[in-house]
Every structure is written in structure tokens, then in C-alpha cells.
Amino acid sequence: MTDTLLFLRQLISRPKQISAIAPSSRFLARAMTAALSPASGRVVEFGPGTGVLTRAILAAGVKPQNLTLFEFNPDFVSHLRSSFPGVTVHNTGAQTAATHVPKGVSAVISGLPLLSMPFEVREAIVRAAFDVLTPDGIYVQFTYGGKPAVSPDQMRALGLTVEQTAHVLFNLPPARVHTFRRA
Ligand SMILES: C[S@@+](CC[C@H](N)C(=O)[O-])C[C@H]1O[C@@H](n2cnc3c(N)ncnc32)[C@H](O)[C@@H]1O
């Protein structure tokens, strides 16, 4: 089955978990992974779906053995395991990342539909990312709206700053990329 067909089937059966009308474009994937290089060390991805961002992370030079994915959907997990040999894929929520991954991750790349999640889940996910990141590690998240997916109050509570690092028009719908860091 092609990536697009698999995505559409899962969109029909689990619309709330997917919360997107199409996989990310290669332009968005490139913008999400612009800070990565072969020197990035360990990287984590949240909500990889069919693996559009996963492919871009590996293309940026991250070694498969340095990449760990967290994906809820078992059908996507099977597809990811066969498409990306050497990459570790956990079939569990991103909020559990710190129980599976040791600290020292340089970047968490998130394709999660964070804005469509309840406030508490959103906060637990961002907290889990910063629990595994190095002190200068980055959390990269896209949104389809104008504002970052983490509210100013949540950022204050978590001690974070944010910067818009891209606005990608060639995506359905157009998306903004935000990079979060410790303040
Ligand atoms: C919008 S799709 C993004 C897919 C892909 N990253 C992309 O950009 O095309 C969101 C993905 O997040 C997954 N997901 C939703 N909630 C999750 C959670 N709490 N932990 C891990 N994955 C989750 C869904 O199953 C889905 O594959």
C-alpha cells in the first residue's frame, strides 16, 4: 500500500488521532528538519504517521540507530518498522518518551496534532520532550494556525521560549514551524 493510501485509510478510521487532511509535504519536512545534521546525535520523533518527517530526518544525516519514533497507531507502526530498518519505533504515546529514552537527545521533531489535544495532554507531551532533551536541545513543532501550539502560559510554566523558524506555503494546508528551547 502506498504511504498516501495508508494515510487516507487511517484518517477515515481514526480522524481525531490524525487531525490532518494530508501527510506533510517535502517542503514542510525539510523545514522541520533544517537544524539537523550528521552531528546531531540522538533524535526523537513524535507522531511520525507514514514517515514523511522520518525520511527527512534520515536525509539530514541522522543515523537510523540514533533515531527513536513514538507512534500511537499500530498500522503506521508496522509500516514504519518495515520502511526504516535500524530505527527504533515505540507503539505508545509520545507522553511516555522519558520512560523509553535516556536523557541527552538533541532534537525532538513533532508531527503531532498538538492543538487538537486537551490542554493536559499537550503539556505532558512537551514536558516529556524536555525531559529527554539536552539543556540546549530543541523541540520542533508545526501548526496550521498562526500561533505556536504551546500557549504563553504553558511556556512560562515550562520555562520555554519559542521562535518561528519557517512558514511553509507549499503544504496542505500551509504551516508554520516553531522551535522551542529552554529560556
Ligand atoms: C497529523 S499526523 C502527522 C503524520 C506525519 N508526522 C506528517 O507530518 O505527515 C499525526 C500523527 O500523530 C499520531 N499520534 C497522535 N497522538 C499521538 C500521541 N499521543 N503519541 C504518538 N503519536 C500520536 C497519529 O497516529 C498520527 O500518525
PDB file of C-alpha atoms and ligand atoms in Angstrom:
ATOM      1  CA  MET A   1       0.000   0.000   0.000  1.00  0.00           C
ATOM      2  CA  THR A   2       1.341   3.486  -0.791  1.00  0.00           C
ATOM      3  CA  ASP A   3       2.010   5.987   2.009  1.00  0.00           C
ATOM      4  CA  THR A   4      -0.861   8.209   0.829  1.00  0.00           C
ATOM      5  CA  LEU A   5      -3.399   5.377   0.702  1.00  0.00           C
ATOM      6  CA  LEU A   6      -2.360   4.162   4.162  1.00  0.00           C
ATOM      7  CA  PHE A   7      -2.671   7.740   5.496  1.00  0.00           C
ATOM      8  CA  LEU A   8      -6.153   8.182   3.986  1.00  0.00           C
ATOM      9  CA  ARG A   9      -7.386   4.843   5.378  1.00  0.00           C
ATOM     10  CA  GLN A  10      -6.185   5.768   8.866  1.00  0.00           C
ATOM     11  CA  LEU A  11      -7.654   9.269   8.512  1.00  0.00           C
ATOM     12  CA  ILE A  12     -11.067   7.700   7.864  1.00  0.00           C
ATOM     13  CA  SER A  13     -10.832   5.177  10.740  1.00  0.00           C
ATOM     14  CA  ARG A  14      -9.132   7.438  13.362  1.00  0.00           C
ATOM     15  CA  PRO A  15      -9.744  11.073  12.346  1.00  0.00           C
ATOM     16  CA  LYS A  16      -9.121  12.528  15.830  1.00  0.00           C
ATOM     17  CA  GLN A  17      -5.668  10.956  16.172  1.00  0.00           C
ATOM     18  CA  ILE A  18      -4.574  12.062  12.694  1.00  0.00           C
ATOM     19  CA  SER A  19      -6.137  15.579  12.632  1.00  0.00           C
ATOM     20  CA  ALA A  20      -4.636  16.460   9.234  1.00  0.00           C
ATOM     21  CA  ILE A  21      -6.045  16.223   5.724  1.00  0.00           C
ATOM     22  CA  ALA A  22      -2.783  15.050   4.144  1.00  0.00           C
ATOM     23  CA  PRO A  23       0.736  13.970   5.122  1.00  0.00           C
ATOM     24  CA  SER A  24       3.259  16.819   5.424  1.00  0.00           C
ATOM     25  CA  SER A  25       4.806  17.981   2.132  1.00  0.00           C
ATOM     26  CA  ARG A  26       8.515  17.512   1.463  1.00  0.00           C
ATOM     27  CA  PHE A  27       8.883  21.297   1.831  1.00  0.00           C
ATOM     28  CA  LEU A  28       7.453  21.174   5.362  1.00  0.00           C
ATOM     29  CA  ALA A  29       9.551  18.078   6.118  1.00  0.00           C
ATOM     30  CA  ARG A  30      12.687  19.949   5.062  1.00  0.00           C
ATOM     31  CA  ALA A  31      11.774  22.985   7.191  1.00  0.00           C
ATOM     32  CA  MET A  32      11.069  20.761  10.215  1.00  0.00           C
ATOM     33  CA  THR A  33      14.499  19.157   9.951  1.00  0.00           C
ATOM     34  CA  ALA A  34      16.582  22.197   8.887  1.00  0.00           C
ATOM     35  CA  ALA A  35      18.503  22.271  12.191  1.00  0.00           C
ATOM     36  CA  LEU A  36      19.624  18.622  11.910  1.00  0.00           C
ATOM     37  CA  SER A  37      22.951  17.357  10.579  1.00  0.00           C
ATOM     38  CA  PRO A  38      25.149  14.236  10.847  1.00  0.00           C
ATOM     39  CA  ALA A  39      26.471  15.799  14.117  1.00  0.00           C
ATOM     40  CA  SER A  40      23.015  15.899  15.725  1.00  0.00           C
ATOM     41  CA  GLY A  41      23.451  12.744  17.800  1.00  0.00           C
ATOM     42  CA  ARG A  42      20.247  11.208  19.159  1.00  0.00           C
ATOM     43  CA  VAL A  43      16.934  12.486  17.770  1.00  0.00           C
ATOM     44  CA  VAL A  44      13.322  11.606  18.696  1.00  0.00           C
ATOM     45  CA  GLU A  45      10.235  11.986  16.508  1.00  0.00           C
ATOM     46  CA  PHE A  46       6.663  12.227  17.843  1.00  0.00           C
ATOM     47  CA  GLY A  47       3.699  11.148  15.672  1.00  0.00           C
ATOM     48  CA  PRO A  48       5.574  10.049  12.520  1.00  0.00           C
ATOM     49  CA  GLY A  49       2.477   8.671  10.732  1.00  0.00           C
ATOM     50  CA  THR A  50       3.624   7.271   7.386  1.00  0.00           C
ATOM     51  CA  GLY A  51       7.164   8.637   7.894  1.00  0.00           C
ATOM     52  CA  VAL A  52       7.435  11.812   5.809  1.00  0.00           C
ATOM     53  CA  LEU A  53       9.405  13.620   8.524  1.00  0.00           C
ATOM     54  CA  THR A  54      11.299  10.414   9.396  1.00  0.00           C
ATOM     55  CA  ARG A  55      12.649  10.290   5.844  1.00  0.00           C
ATOM     56  CA  ALA A  56      13.784  13.940   6.080  1.00  0.00           C
ATOM     57  CA  ILE A  57      15.458  13.342   9.476  1.00  0.00           C
ATOM     58  CA  LEU A  58      17.482  10.474   7.985  1.00  0.00           C
ATOM     59  CA  ALA A  59      18.233  12.520   4.841  1.00  0.00           C
ATOM     60  CA  ALA A  60      19.681  15.251   7.095  1.00  0.00           C
ATOM     61  CA  GLY A  61      22.325  12.741   8.180  1.00  0.00           C
ATOM     62  CA  VAL A  62      20.921  11.349  11.445  1.00  0.00           C
ATOM     63  CA  LYS A  63      21.902   7.659  11.718  1.00  0.00           C
ATOM     64  CA  PRO A  64      18.992   5.165  11.938  1.00  0.00           C
ATOM     65  CA  GLN A  65      20.345   3.820  15.253  1.00  0.00           C
ATOM     66  CA  ASN A  66      20.204   7.370  16.672  1.00  0.00           C
ATOM     67  CA  LEU A  67      16.521   7.856  15.813  1.00  0.00           C
ATOM     68  CA  THR A  68      13.567   6.830  18.027  1.00  0.00           C
ATOM     69  CA  LEU A  69       9.911   7.213  16.990  1.00  0.00           C
ATOM     70  CA  PHE A  70       6.747   7.342  19.122  1.00  0.00           C
ATOM     71  CA  GLU A  71       3.573   6.497  17.216  1.00  0.00           C
ATOM     72  CA  PHE A  72       0.141   5.544  18.629  1.00  0.00           C
ATOM     73  CA  ASN A  73      -1.311   3.896  15.544  1.00  0.00           C
ATOM     74  CA  PRO A  74      -0.326   0.181  15.161  1.00  0.00           C
ATOM     75  CA  ASP A  75      -0.829   0.183  11.375  1.00  0.00           C
ATOM     76  CA  PHE A  76       1.566   3.105  10.989  1.00  0.00           C
ATOM     77  CA  VAL A  77       3.995   1.363  13.377  1.00  0.00           C
ATOM     78  CA  SER A  78       4.150  -1.780  11.184  1.00  0.00           C
ATOM     79  CA  HIS A  79       4.696   0.383   8.111  1.00  0.00           C
ATOM     80  CA  LEU A  80       7.451   2.422   9.838  1.00  0.00           C
ATOM     81  CA  ARG A  81       9.250  -0.705  11.093  1.00  0.00           C
ATOM     82  CA  SER A  82       9.420  -2.183   7.604  1.00  0.00           C
ATOM     83  CA  SER A  83      10.265   1.125   5.875  1.00  0.00           C
ATOM     84  CA  PHE A  84      13.039   2.264   8.233  1.00  0.00           C
ATOM     85  CA  PRO A  85      15.281  -0.634   9.314  1.00  0.00           C
ATOM     86  CA  GLY A  86      17.537   0.247  12.249  1.00  0.00           C
ATOM     87  CA  VAL A  87      15.192   2.959  13.565  1.00  0.00           C
ATOM     88  CA  THR A  88      13.560   2.244  16.975  1.00  0.00           C
ATOM     89  CA  VAL A  89       9.754   2.525  16.835  1.00  0.00           C
ATOM     90  CA  HIS A  90       7.676   2.585  20.050  1.00  0.00           C
ATOM     91  CA  ASN A  91       3.959   1.859  19.668  1.00  0.00           C
ATOM     92  CA  THR A  92       2.959   4.155  22.513  1.00  0.00           C
ATOM     93  CA  GLY A  93       2.102   7.780  23.314  1.00  0.00           C
ATOM     94  CA  ALA A  94       4.731  10.483  22.993  1.00  0.00           C
ATOM     95  CA  GLN A  95       3.969  11.475  26.589  1.00  0.00           C
ATOM     96  CA  THR A  96       5.834   8.299  27.739  1.00  0.00           C
ATOM     97  CA  ALA A  97       9.069   9.209  25.912  1.00  0.00           C
ATOM     98  CA  ALA A  98      11.107   9.721  29.091  1.00  0.00           C
ATOM     99  CA  THR A  99      10.415   6.144  30.229  1.00  0.00           C
ATOM    100  CA  HIS A 100      11.878   4.722  26.990  1.00  0.00           C
ATOM    101  CA  VAL A 101      14.652   7.136  26.012  1.00  0.00           C
ATOM    102  CA  PRO A 102      17.639   8.231  28.124  1.00  0.00           C
ATOM    103  CA  LYS A 103      18.328  11.959  28.510  1.00  0.00           C
ATOM    104  CA  GLY A 104      20.723  13.556  26.028  1.00  0.00           C
ATOM    105  CA  VAL A 105      18.552  13.905  22.911  1.00  0.00           C
ATOM    106  CA  SER A 106      19.498  16.912  20.729  1.00  0.00           C
ATOM    107  CA  ALA A 107      16.134  17.408  18.983  1.00  0.00           C
ATOM    108  CA  VAL A 108      12.521  16.261  19.226  1.00  0.00           C
ATOM    109  CA  ILE A 109      10.707  16.654  15.904  1.00  0.00           C
ATOM    110  CA  SER A 110       6.931  16.585  16.376  1.00  0.00           C
ATOM    111  CA  GLY A 111       4.268  15.947  13.760  1.00  0.00           C
ATOM    112  CA  LEU A 112       1.610  15.604  16.464  1.00  0.00           C
ATOM    113  CA  PRO A 113      -1.720  17.427  16.138  1.00  0.00           C
ATOM    114  CA  LEU A 114      -0.925  19.206  19.410  1.00  0.00           C
ATOM    115  CA  LEU A 115      -3.596  21.899  19.090  1.00  0.00           C
ATOM    116  CA  SER A 116      -6.400  19.375  18.794  1.00  0.00           C
ATOM    117  CA  MET A 117      -5.345  17.692  22.063  1.00  0.00           C
ATOM    118  CA  PRO A 118      -6.612  18.543  25.559  1.00  0.00           C
ATOM    119  CA  PHE A 119      -4.503  21.092  27.461  1.00  0.00           C
ATOM    120  CA  GLU A 120      -3.154  18.474  29.941  1.00  0.00           C
ATOM    121  CA  VAL A 121      -2.076  16.049  27.205  1.00  0.00           C
ATOM    122  CA  ARG A 122      -0.365  18.851  25.291  1.00  0.00           C
ATOM    123  CA  GLU A 123       1.558  19.885  28.386  1.00  0.00           C
ATOM    124  CA  ALA A 124       2.516  16.267  29.226  1.00  0.00           C
ATOM    125  CA  ILE A 125       3.887  15.801  25.705  1.00  0.00           C
ATOM    126  CA  VAL A 126       6.009  18.963  25.725  1.00  0.00           C
ATOM    127  CA  ARG A 127       7.218  18.141  29.243  1.00  0.00           C
ATOM    128  CA  ALA A 128       8.216  14.625  28.092  1.00  0.00           C
ATOM    129  CA  ALA A 129      10.201  16.154  25.214  1.00  0.00           C
ATOM    130  CA  PHE A 130      12.161  18.469  27.519  1.00  0.00           C
ATOM    131  CA  ASP A 131      12.717  15.603  29.983  1.00  0.00           C
ATOM    132  CA  VAL A 132      14.832  13.816  27.356  1.00  0.00           C
ATOM    133  CA  LEU A 133      16.441  16.842  25.650  1.00  0.00           C
ATOM    134  CA  THR A 134      19.926  18.184  26.433  1.00  0.00           C
ATOM    135  CA  PRO A 135      19.956  21.660  28.091  1.00  0.00           C
ATOM    136  CA  ASP A 136      20.301  23.307  24.652  1.00  0.00           C
ATOM    137  CA  GLY A 137      18.102  20.764  22.855  1.00  0.00           C
ATOM    138  CA  ILE A 138      15.218  21.850  20.594  1.00  0.00           C
ATOM    139  CA  TYR A 139      11.562  20.836  20.253  1.00  0.00           C
ATOM    140  CA  VAL A 140      10.327  21.491  16.717  1.00  0.00           C
ATOM    141  CA  GLN A 141       6.556  21.562  16.109  1.00  0.00           C
ATOM    142  CA  PHE A 142       4.410  22.632  13.152  1.00  0.00           C
ATOM    143  CA  THR A 143       0.925  24.103  13.322  1.00  0.00           C
ATOM    144  CA  TYR A 144      -1.635  25.100  10.715  1.00  0.00           C
ATOM    145  CA  GLY A 145      -2.725  28.141  12.752  1.00  0.00           C
ATOM    146  CA  GLY A 146      -0.814  31.383  13.273  1.00  0.00           C
ATOM    147  CA  LYS A 147       0.096  30.838  16.899  1.00  0.00           C
ATOM    148  CA  PRO A 148       2.527  28.343  18.457  1.00  0.00           C
ATOM    149  CA  ALA A 149       0.905  25.130  19.712  1.00  0.00           C
ATOM    150  CA  VAL A 150       2.082  25.870  23.266  1.00  0.00           C
ATOM    151  CA  SER A 151       0.356  28.856  24.884  1.00  0.00           C
ATOM    152  CA  PRO A 152       2.337  31.691  26.567  1.00  0.00           C
ATOM    153  CA  ASP A 153       1.101  30.445  29.984  1.00  0.00           C
ATOM    154  CA  GLN A 154       2.259  26.902  29.262  1.00  0.00           C
ATOM    155  CA  MET A 155       5.613  28.193  28.020  1.00  0.00           C
ATOM    156  CA  ARG A 156       6.086  30.224  31.209  1.00  0.00           C
ATOM    157  CA  ALA A 157       5.181  27.177  33.338  1.00  0.00           C
ATOM    158  CA  LEU A 158       7.639  25.006  31.427  1.00  0.00           C
ATOM    159  CA  GLY A 159      10.349  27.711  31.223  1.00  0.00           C
ATOM    160  CA  LEU A 160      10.472  27.815  27.405  1.00  0.00           C
ATOM    161  CA  THR A 161      10.993  30.340  24.620  1.00  0.00           C
ATOM    162  CA  VAL A 162       9.767  29.999  21.051  1.00  0.00           C
ATOM    163  CA  GLU A 163      10.822  31.216  17.624  1.00  0.00           C
ATOM    164  CA  GLN A 164       9.004  30.827  14.300  1.00  0.00           C
ATOM    165  CA  THR A 165      11.632  29.186  12.100  1.00  0.00           C
ATOM    166  CA  ALA A 166       9.619  28.718   8.877  1.00  0.00           C
ATOM    167  CA  HIS A 167       6.336  29.485   7.140  1.00  0.00           C
ATOM    168  CA  VAL A 168       5.713  26.806   4.527  1.00  0.00           C
ATOM    169  CA  LEU A 169       3.141  27.703   1.867  1.00  0.00           C
ATOM    170  CA  PHE A 170       3.644  24.522  -0.159  1.00  0.00           C
ATOM    171  CA  ASN A 171       1.790  22.289   2.276  1.00  0.00           C
ATOM    172  CA  LEU A 172      -1.871  21.313   2.624  1.00  0.00           C
ATOM    173  CA  PRO A 173      -2.773  23.493   4.485  1.00  0.00           C
ATOM    174  CA  PRO A 174       0.161  25.952   4.747  1.00  0.00           C
ATOM    175  CA  ALA A 175       2.009  25.506   8.036  1.00  0.00           C
ATOM    176  CA  ARG A 176       4.279  27.352  10.426  1.00  0.00           C
ATOM    177  CA  VAL A 177       7.273  25.729  12.105  1.00  0.00           C
ATOM    178  CA  HIS A 178       8.055  26.726  15.687  1.00  0.00           C
ATOM    179  CA  THR A 179      11.266  25.859  17.532  1.00  0.00           C
ATOM    180  CA  PHE A 180      11.061  25.745  21.334  1.00  0.00           C
ATOM    181  CA  ARG A 181      14.056  25.957  23.674  1.00  0.00           C
ATOM    182  CA  ARG A 182      14.682  26.310  27.386  1.00  0.00           C
ATOM    183  CA  ALA A 183      14.610  30.000  28.328  1.00  0.00           C
TER     184      ALA A 183
HETATM  185  C1  LIG B   1      -1.036  14.765  11.623  1.00  0.00           C
HETATM  186  S1  LIG B   1      -0.420  13.104  11.655  1.00  0.00           S
HETATM  187  C2  LIG B   1       1.237  13.532  11.192  1.00  0.00           C
HETATM  188  C3  LIG B   1       1.943  12.477  10.432  1.00  0.00           C
HETATM  189  C4  LIG B   1       3.336  12.875   9.921  1.00  0.00           C
HETATM  190  N1  LIG B   1       4.203  13.270  11.010  1.00  0.00           N
HETATM  191  C5  LIG B   1       3.266  14.007   8.914  1.00  0.00           C
HETATM  192  O1  LIG B   1       3.743  15.111   9.237  1.00  0.00           O
HETATM  193  O2  LIG B   1       2.767  13.773   7.816  1.00  0.00           O
HETATM  194  C6  LIG B   1      -0.314  12.843  13.411  1.00  0.00           C
HETATM  195  C7  LIG B   1       0.248  11.501  13.839  1.00  0.00           C
HETATM  196  O3  LIG B   1       0.386  11.518  15.279  1.00  0.00           O
HETATM  197  C8  LIG B   1      -0.044  10.256  15.815  1.00  0.00           C
HETATM  198  N2  LIG B   1      -0.394  10.497  17.223  1.00  0.00           N
HETATM  199  C9  LIG B   1      -1.483  11.155  17.724  1.00  0.00           C
HETATM  200  N3  LIG B   1      -1.396  11.267  19.053  1.00  0.00           N
HETATM  201  C10 LIG B   1      -0.218  10.673  19.414  1.00  0.00           C
HETATM  202  C11 LIG B   1       0.469  10.501  20.671  1.00  0.00           C
HETATM  203  N4  LIG B   1      -0.037  10.956  21.817  1.00  0.00           N
HETATM  204  N5  LIG B   1       1.670   9.872  20.654  1.00  0.00           N
HETATM  205  C12 LIG B   1       2.214   9.416  19.497  1.00  0.00           C
HETATM  206  N6  LIG B   1       1.609   9.551  18.288  1.00  0.00           N
HETATM  207  C13 LIG B   1       0.424  10.173  18.243  1.00  0.00           C
HETATM  208  C14 LIG B   1      -1.189   9.844  14.905  1.00  0.00           C
HETATM  209  O4  LIG B   1      -1.424   8.460  14.966  1.00  0.00           O
HETATM  210  C15 LIG B   1      -0.652  10.306  13.539  1.00  0.00           C
HETATM  211  O5  LIG B   1       0.144   9.321  12.943  1.00  0.00           O
END
